């Protein structure tokens, strides 16, 4: 039986996207692939609201996108400020470390994000050339105030890089309006495509910064080697993931057919329905409410429910969620609710949760979660 994948990525892949993946593999320099690549790149710009930026689709995953973003705009003499609310901000610190790039890291408490005032104080104290922030941290479920950061950074001559791996396409990120210089993401989270692609969009300012650096410590990750291919996919640099790109193209079409505003609203509503429903069963949340994310929830068990037994039984009931990472291991489960998840799937997942609680002999009002979720999902706004 196919399980409903509600982990923080990969998210469930709908049949339309899977069919595109299953098309016969064509030449990487064929008009067929070139057309899909060009469509995907054009759509990507619409998804991140960038009129004149340069989009990139490169075989890899989110972590490669993080590395590409950093190496292409941070010169040896530069300094980066990393805003970390958990696991992936720390990873960006490690990438800086690996390449010997100077950085400072502000770490918020887990379950929260760095507040804009703290960032403002830091950039007033010291000169930074770039700021990196995670939009939604997958370990803690905390969503950072990206728009508020961008307001602080505006006109300061500091490049702003956003890790949108768990947000782009599910939570608003307006590159032009907010002045974001790089959005980096991956195919398998809010796009609902299979894993395998690093996705980026560079602003004109970020492109100019890349051009101002004579050489970067990367070959495959150098966007100037990829730029001619993105402009004309009939050219060759390194063999792109043909099938992946075609399925990603389909994923971007589905997003624009839904409409970005509708998609953001759907993610918001789904998140609210799931959290209200789980709360009705006695679950609580690891993340502070002010930092709740529309794309995933980090859920604390009520007394009497043990992590392993819960997740194993839930899996047998058809739904896969993830365990906690780091300090939350054994205490929480992480439920992704991003991409092309339908309301019917949400209700199916809640039924599976109730069935699981029943078999674990946990007392609750049967049907409470379904009722709570339905009440929200039927609302028009
Ligand atoms: C998943 C994730 C990553 C890493 O992506 P991979 O595709 O696993 O390399 C990076 N940042 C955030 C915020 C993520 O959620």
Short mmCIF file of C-alpha atoms and ligand atoms in Angstrom, two decimals:
data_model
loop_
_atom_site.label_atom_id
_atom_site.label_comp_id
_atom_site.label_asym_id
_atom_site.label_seq_id
_atom_site.Cartn_x
_atom_site.Cartn_y
_atom_site.Cartn_z
CA UNK A 1 0.00 0.00 0.00
CA UNK A 2 1.26 3.46 -0.84
CA UNK A 3 1.84 5.48 2.33
CA UNK A 4 0.96 9.14 2.67
CA UNK A 5 4.29 10.89 3.09
CA UNK A 6 3.91 13.66 5.64
CA UNK A 7 7.55 14.13 6.48
CA UNK A 8 9.27 17.51 6.07
CA UNK A 9 10.22 16.57 2.52
CA UNK A 10 9.99 14.77 0.21
CA UNK A 11 6.31 15.67 0.08
CA UNK A 12 3.75 13.50 -1.76
CA UNK A 13 4.21 13.56 -5.54
CA UNK A 14 0.96 13.74 -7.49
CA UNK A 15 0.39 11.45 -10.54
CA UNK A 16 0.76 14.30 -13.06
CA UNK A 17 4.29 14.98 -11.84
CA UNK A 18 5.14 11.29 -11.61
CA UNK A 19 3.97 10.74 -15.20
CA UNK A 20 6.28 13.49 -16.41
CA UNK A 21 9.11 11.75 -14.60
CA UNK A 22 8.26 8.47 -16.33
CA UNK A 23 8.46 9.89 -19.87
CA UNK A 24 11.20 8.24 -21.95
CA UNK A 25 14.57 9.87 -21.29
CA UNK A 26 15.35 12.31 -24.09
CA UNK A 27 18.66 13.87 -25.07
CA UNK A 28 19.81 16.50 -22.63
CA UNK A 29 20.30 18.90 -25.55
CA UNK A 30 17.03 18.14 -27.35
CA UNK A 31 14.36 20.74 -28.08
CA UNK A 32 11.98 18.72 -25.88
CA UNK A 33 14.11 19.14 -22.81
CA UNK A 34 15.06 22.71 -23.73
CA UNK A 35 11.40 23.68 -23.89
CA UNK A 36 10.63 22.16 -20.48
CA UNK A 37 13.73 23.69 -18.93
CA UNK A 38 12.84 27.14 -20.27
CA UNK A 39 9.26 26.83 -19.07
CA UNK A 40 10.40 25.68 -15.64
CA UNK A 41 12.84 28.61 -15.37
CA UNK A 42 10.20 31.15 -16.43
CA UNK A 43 7.71 29.67 -13.98
CA UNK A 44 10.28 29.71 -11.21
CA UNK A 45 10.66 33.47 -11.58
CA UNK A 46 6.91 33.86 -11.14
CA UNK A 47 6.94 31.61 -8.08
CA UNK A 48 9.53 33.78 -6.31
CA UNK A 49 8.20 37.07 -7.76
CA UNK A 50 11.38 38.04 -9.57
CA UNK A 51 11.02 39.96 -12.84
CA UNK A 52 14.67 40.29 -13.80
CA UNK A 53 16.48 37.72 -11.70
CA UNK A 54 18.35 34.69 -13.03
CA UNK A 55 16.84 31.31 -12.14
CA UNK A 56 18.95 28.14 -11.97
CA UNK A 57 17.97 24.47 -11.94
CA UNK A 58 20.92 22.21 -11.18
CA UNK A 59 21.12 18.50 -10.31
CA UNK A 60 21.61 18.12 -6.58
CA UNK A 61 19.52 18.97 -3.54
CA UNK A 62 18.94 21.74 -1.03
CA UNK A 63 22.36 21.51 0.53
CA UNK A 64 24.03 22.01 -2.85
CA UNK A 65 21.81 25.04 -3.37
CA UNK A 66 23.06 26.42 -0.04
CA UNK A 67 26.65 25.92 -1.14
CA UNK A 68 26.04 27.45 -4.57
CA UNK A 69 24.42 30.53 -3.02
CA UNK A 70 27.27 31.08 -0.61
CA UNK A 71 30.21 30.44 -2.94
CA UNK A 72 28.93 32.62 -5.75
CA UNK A 73 28.39 35.84 -3.85
CA UNK A 74 30.75 35.70 -0.86
CA UNK A 75 34.34 36.67 -1.63
CA UNK A 76 37.37 35.72 0.46
CA UNK A 77 37.47 39.18 2.03
CA UNK A 78 33.75 39.21 2.87
CA UNK A 79 31.95 38.45 6.11
CA UNK A 80 28.59 36.68 6.41
CA UNK A 81 26.00 36.92 9.15
CA UNK A 82 24.10 33.66 9.56
CA UNK A 83 20.74 33.81 11.34
CA UNK A 84 20.06 30.35 12.69
CA UNK A 85 16.89 29.10 14.32
CA UNK A 86 18.02 25.51 14.31
CA UNK A 87 19.51 22.81 12.19
CA UNK A 88 19.97 24.35 8.75
CA UNK A 89 21.37 27.69 9.87
CA UNK A 90 24.03 25.70 11.68
CA UNK A 91 24.65 23.81 8.47
CA UNK A 92 25.26 27.10 6.65
CA UNK A 93 27.80 27.93 9.36
CA UNK A 94 29.54 24.62 8.62
CA UNK A 95 29.62 25.38 4.90
CA UNK A 96 31.23 28.78 5.61
CA UNK A 97 33.71 26.95 7.85
CA UNK A 98 34.51 24.37 5.18
CA UNK A 99 35.39 27.03 2.62
CA UNK A 100 37.20 29.24 5.12
CA UNK A 101 34.71 32.09 4.73
CA UNK A 102 34.39 34.52 7.64
CA UNK A 103 31.03 34.42 9.37
CA UNK A 104 29.22 35.16 12.59
CA UNK A 105 26.19 33.21 13.67
CA UNK A 106 23.26 34.34 15.76
CA UNK A 107 21.46 31.35 17.21
CA UNK A 108 17.93 31.73 18.48
CA UNK A 109 16.44 29.38 21.01
CA UNK A 110 14.95 26.29 19.32
CA UNK A 111 11.26 26.85 18.60
CA UNK A 112 11.81 30.55 17.87
CA UNK A 113 13.68 32.57 15.25
CA UNK A 114 16.12 35.47 15.52
CA UNK A 115 14.13 38.69 15.91
CA UNK A 116 14.84 41.49 13.39
CA UNK A 117 16.03 43.85 16.16
CA UNK A 118 18.79 41.45 17.08
CA UNK A 119 19.95 41.30 13.49
CA UNK A 120 19.77 45.10 13.21
CA UNK A 121 21.98 45.45 16.27
CA UNK A 122 24.54 43.04 14.88
CA UNK A 123 24.80 44.70 11.47
CA UNK A 124 25.16 48.09 13.15
CA UNK A 125 28.12 46.80 15.18
CA UNK A 126 30.12 45.18 12.43
CA UNK A 127 30.43 45.25 8.64
CA UNK A 128 28.71 42.38 6.86
CA UNK A 129 28.58 41.72 3.14
CA UNK A 130 25.82 39.14 3.23
CA UNK A 131 23.12 37.90 5.57
CA UNK A 132 21.83 34.34 5.37
CA UNK A 133 18.59 33.22 6.96
CA UNK A 134 16.59 30.00 6.97
CA UNK A 135 12.94 30.70 6.18
CA UNK A 136 11.48 27.63 7.89
CA UNK A 137 13.73 25.40 9.93
CA UNK A 138 12.75 21.81 9.37
CA UNK A 139 13.98 20.60 12.75
CA UNK A 140 12.21 23.16 14.93
CA UNK A 141 9.24 24.13 12.77
CA UNK A 142 10.07 27.80 13.30
CA UNK A 143 9.33 30.29 10.53
CA UNK A 144 11.57 33.36 10.41
CA UNK A 145 10.22 36.88 9.71
CA UNK A 146 11.87 37.10 6.28
CA UNK A 147 10.01 40.21 5.16
CA UNK A 148 10.93 42.02 8.39
CA UNK A 149 14.60 41.05 7.97
CA UNK A 150 14.52 42.35 4.42
CA UNK A 151 13.13 45.69 5.60
CA UNK A 152 16.06 46.07 7.98
CA UNK A 153 18.54 45.13 5.24
CA UNK A 154 17.08 47.37 2.56
CA UNK A 155 19.56 49.94 1.16
CA UNK A 156 22.34 48.77 3.46
CA UNK A 157 24.40 47.27 0.64
CA UNK A 158 24.20 43.84 2.26
CA UNK A 159 23.17 40.87 0.14
CA UNK A 160 20.28 38.89 1.56
CA UNK A 161 20.18 35.11 1.00
CA UNK A 162 17.10 33.11 1.99
CA UNK A 163 17.10 29.34 2.44
CA UNK A 164 13.60 28.59 1.26
CA UNK A 165 13.96 24.82 1.07
CA UNK A 166 11.00 24.28 3.38
CA UNK A 167 9.09 27.41 2.30
CA UNK A 168 9.44 28.47 -1.35
CA UNK A 169 6.17 27.83 -3.14
CA UNK A 170 4.23 27.30 0.09
CA UNK A 171 4.96 30.53 1.95
CA UNK A 172 5.28 33.92 0.28
CA UNK A 173 8.79 35.05 -0.74
CA UNK A 174 8.73 38.21 -2.87
CA UNK A 175 12.23 38.68 -4.20
CA UNK A 176 11.70 42.00 -5.97
CA UNK A 177 9.34 43.63 -3.48
CA UNK A 178 11.29 42.61 -0.43
CA UNK A 179 14.76 42.96 -1.92
CA UNK A 180 15.86 39.34 -1.47
CA UNK A 181 19.04 38.64 -3.44
CA UNK A 182 19.02 34.86 -3.52
CA UNK A 183 16.26 32.38 -2.88
CA UNK A 184 17.62 28.87 -2.72
CA UNK A 185 15.42 25.81 -2.51
CA UNK A 186 14.97 22.22 -3.67
CA UNK A 187 12.40 20.29 -5.70
CA UNK A 188 11.12 17.91 -3.03
CA UNK A 189 9.46 20.16 -0.50
CA UNK A 190 6.83 22.78 -1.35
CA UNK A 191 7.09 22.16 -5.11
CA UNK A 192 5.88 18.60 -4.62
CA UNK A 193 8.39 17.19 -7.13
CA UNK A 194 10.67 14.22 -6.47
CA UNK A 195 14.06 14.99 -4.84
CA UNK A 196 17.08 15.60 -7.06
CA UNK A 197 17.28 19.29 -7.95
CA UNK A 198 18.91 22.36 -6.43
CA UNK A 199 16.81 25.39 -7.32
CA UNK A 200 17.98 29.01 -7.08
CA UNK A 201 17.07 32.50 -8.18
CA UNK A 202 19.66 35.30 -8.14
CA UNK A 203 18.73 38.98 -8.19
CA UNK A 204 20.52 41.34 -10.59
CA UNK A 205 22.55 42.56 -7.63
CA UNK A 206 23.58 39.01 -6.73
CA UNK A 207 24.59 38.38 -10.36
CA UNK A 208 26.65 41.58 -10.35
CA UNK A 209 28.33 40.44 -7.15
CA UNK A 210 29.23 37.09 -8.72
CA UNK A 211 30.71 38.87 -11.73
CA UNK A 212 32.78 41.09 -9.43
CA UNK A 213 34.54 38.05 -7.93
CA UNK A 214 37.33 36.92 -10.29
CA UNK A 215 37.36 33.27 -9.21
CA UNK A 216 35.30 31.25 -6.76
CA UNK A 217 36.41 27.98 -5.12
CA UNK A 218 33.99 25.88 -7.15
CA UNK A 219 33.65 24.44 -10.63
CA UNK A 220 30.31 22.61 -10.92
CA UNK A 221 28.74 25.11 -8.50
CA UNK A 222 29.87 28.19 -10.43
CA UNK A 223 26.67 29.79 -11.73
CA UNK A 224 28.58 31.55 -14.51
CA UNK A 225 29.22 28.12 -16.03
CA UNK A 226 25.50 27.35 -15.80
CA UNK A 227 24.17 30.70 -16.98
CA UNK A 228 24.66 30.02 -20.73
CA UNK A 229 22.74 26.74 -20.33
CA UNK A 230 19.89 28.41 -18.49
CA UNK A 231 19.71 31.00 -21.31
CA UNK A 232 19.90 28.31 -24.00
CA UNK A 233 19.34 24.75 -22.76
CA UNK A 234 20.47 23.36 -26.13
CA UNK A 235 24.01 24.10 -24.96
CA UNK A 236 26.05 21.71 -22.82
CA UNK A 237 27.94 22.17 -19.59
CA UNK A 238 27.15 19.08 -17.49
CA UNK A 239 24.36 16.59 -18.17
CA UNK A 240 21.19 17.81 -16.48
CA UNK A 241 18.72 15.39 -14.83
CA UNK A 242 16.49 15.15 -17.87
CA UNK A 243 13.53 13.34 -16.30
CA UNK A 244 13.72 15.29 -13.08
CA UNK A 245 13.61 18.58 -14.91
CA UNK A 246 10.59 17.51 -16.91
CA UNK A 247 8.75 16.53 -13.73
CA UNK A 248 9.83 19.73 -12.02
CA UNK A 249 8.47 21.67 -15.00
CA UNK A 250 5.11 19.95 -14.49
CA UNK A 251 5.25 20.80 -10.78
CA UNK A 252 5.73 24.51 -11.55
CA UNK A 253 2.79 24.42 -13.97
CA UNK A 254 0.56 22.95 -11.28
CA UNK A 255 1.64 25.73 -8.92
CA UNK A 256 0.80 28.51 -11.36
CA UNK A 257 -2.49 26.87 -12.32
CA UNK A 258 -3.45 26.94 -8.66
CA UNK A 259 -2.17 30.51 -8.40
CA UNK A 260 0.48 31.53 -5.90
CA UNK A 261 -1.86 33.51 -3.65
CA UNK A 262 -4.32 30.61 -3.51
CA UNK A 263 -1.46 28.22 -2.84
CA UNK A 264 -0.14 30.27 0.06
CA UNK A 265 -3.67 30.55 1.47
CA UNK A 266 -4.17 26.79 1.14
CA UNK A 267 -0.94 26.09 3.02
CA UNK A 268 -2.01 28.48 5.77
CA UNK A 269 -5.43 26.90 6.08
CA UNK A 270 -4.05 23.35 6.03
CA UNK A 271 -1.57 24.18 8.78
CA UNK A 272 -4.27 25.74 10.93
CA UNK A 273 -6.62 22.79 10.42
CA UNK A 274 -3.94 20.24 11.30
CA UNK A 275 -2.79 22.07 14.42
CA UNK A 276 -6.32 22.72 15.67
CA UNK A 277 -7.17 19.07 15.06
CA UNK A 278 -4.10 17.72 16.85
CA UNK A 279 -4.68 20.08 19.77
CA UNK A 280 -8.22 18.67 20.06
CA UNK A 281 -6.63 15.27 20.70
CA UNK A 282 -4.30 16.56 23.42
CA UNK A 283 -1.13 17.17 21.40
CA UNK A 284 0.86 20.37 21.97
CA UNK A 285 3.55 22.06 19.87
CA UNK A 286 7.27 22.44 20.24
CA UNK A 287 7.38 25.68 18.24
CA UNK A 288 6.26 28.94 19.85
CA UNK A 289 3.00 30.06 18.33
CA UNK A 290 4.37 33.35 16.96
CA UNK A 291 6.81 31.32 14.85
CA UNK A 292 4.45 28.61 13.57
CA UNK A 293 5.15 27.61 9.96
CA UNK A 294 2.53 26.95 7.31
CA UNK A 295 4.57 24.07 5.91
CA UNK A 296 5.24 21.83 8.88
CA UNK A 297 4.44 21.24 12.53
CA UNK A 298 6.63 19.91 15.29
CA UNK A 299 4.24 18.14 17.60
CA UNK A 300 4.77 17.15 21.24
CA UNK A 301 3.24 13.93 22.53
CA UNK A 302 0.70 13.97 25.33
CA UNK A 303 1.61 11.97 28.45
CA UNK A 304 1.22 8.26 27.80
CA UNK A 305 2.18 8.27 24.13
CA UNK A 306 5.60 6.94 23.28
CA UNK A 307 7.34 8.18 20.10
CA UNK A 308 8.42 4.91 18.56
CA UNK A 309 5.12 3.09 19.17
CA UNK A 310 3.16 6.07 17.82
CA UNK A 311 5.15 6.48 14.63
CA UNK A 312 5.34 2.74 13.91
CA UNK A 313 1.58 2.29 14.35
CA UNK A 314 0.81 5.43 12.36
CA UNK A 315 2.96 4.06 9.57
CA UNK A 316 0.99 0.79 9.64
CA UNK A 317 -2.11 2.95 9.36
CA UNK A 318 -0.77 4.50 6.15
CA UNK A 319 0.89 7.75 7.23
CA UNK A 320 4.60 8.48 7.52
CA UNK A 321 5.80 11.28 9.81
CA UNK A 322 9.34 12.07 10.95
CA UNK A 323 10.88 11.84 14.40
CA UNK A 324 12.55 14.71 16.23
CA UNK A 325 16.08 15.88 15.45
CA UNK A 326 18.72 16.69 18.06
CA UNK A 327 17.31 17.81 21.41
CA UNK A 328 13.74 16.93 20.39
CA UNK A 329 14.46 13.29 19.47
CA UNK A 330 11.94 10.95 21.10
CA UNK A 331 9.78 13.86 22.32
CA UNK A 332 8.12 15.05 19.14
CA UNK A 333 7.07 14.03 15.68
CA UNK A 334 7.46 16.30 12.70
CA UNK A 335 4.62 16.47 10.22
CA UNK A 336 5.15 18.12 6.87
CA UNK A 337 2.07 19.69 5.27
CA UNK A 338 3.40 21.20 2.12
CA UNK A 339 3.24 20.90 -1.64
CA UNK A 340 0.15 19.49 -3.32
CA UNK A 341 -1.47 18.02 -0.22
CA UNK A 342 -5.25 17.89 -0.53
CA UNK A 343 -7.83 18.46 2.20
CA UNK A 344 -8.92 14.83 1.75
CA UNK A 345 -5.37 13.71 2.51
CA UNK A 346 -5.35 15.87 5.64
CA UNK A 347 -8.53 14.18 6.86
CA UNK A 348 -7.12 10.76 5.99
CA UNK A 349 -4.01 11.55 8.06
CA UNK A 350 -6.09 12.65 11.04
CA UNK A 351 -8.19 9.50 10.84
CA UNK A 352 -4.95 7.50 10.90
CA UNK A 353 -3.76 9.47 13.94
CA UNK A 354 -7.02 8.72 15.77
CA UNK A 355 -6.84 5.04 14.83
CA UNK A 356 -3.28 4.95 16.14
CA UNK A 357 -4.21 6.60 19.44
CA UNK A 358 -7.05 4.12 19.85
CA UNK A 359 -4.79 1.12 19.43
CA UNK A 360 -2.33 2.68 21.90
CA UNK A 361 -5.24 2.90 24.40
CA UNK A 362 -5.01 6.67 24.71
CA UNK A 363 -8.28 8.24 25.89
CA UNK A 364 -9.75 10.94 23.62
CA UNK A 365 -13.04 11.99 22.10
CA UNK A 366 -13.41 9.93 18.95
CA UNK A 367 -13.75 12.09 15.82
CA UNK A 368 -12.67 15.28 17.59
CA UNK A 369 -9.76 15.97 15.25
CA UNK A 370 -11.78 15.37 12.08
CA UNK A 371 -14.53 17.66 13.30
CA UNK A 372 -12.06 20.42 14.20
CA UNK A 373 -10.21 20.16 10.89
CA UNK A 374 -13.41 20.04 8.79
CA UNK A 375 -14.69 23.20 10.44
CA UNK A 376 -11.58 25.05 9.26
CA UNK A 377 -11.21 23.44 5.86
CA UNK A 378 -14.74 24.34 4.77
CA UNK A 379 -14.22 28.02 5.55
CA UNK A 380 -13.83 30.07 2.40
CA UNK A 381 -11.11 32.25 3.84
C1 LIG B 1 15.52 20.08 3.74
C2 LIG B 1 16.23 21.36 3.99
C3 LIG B 1 17.55 21.57 3.55
C4 LIG B 1 18.40 20.50 2.95
O1 LIG B 1 17.92 20.04 1.77
P1 LIG B 1 18.46 18.68 1.14
O2 LIG B 1 17.70 18.61 -0.14
O3 LIG B 1 18.14 17.60 2.11
O4 LIG B 1 19.93 18.84 0.95
C5 LIG B 1 18.10 22.81 3.75
N1 LIG B 1 17.42 23.79 4.35
C6 LIG B 1 16.16 23.62 4.80
C7 LIG B 1 15.46 24.75 5.44
C8 LIG B 1 15.53 22.40 4.62
O5 LIG B 1 14.28 22.25 5.05
#
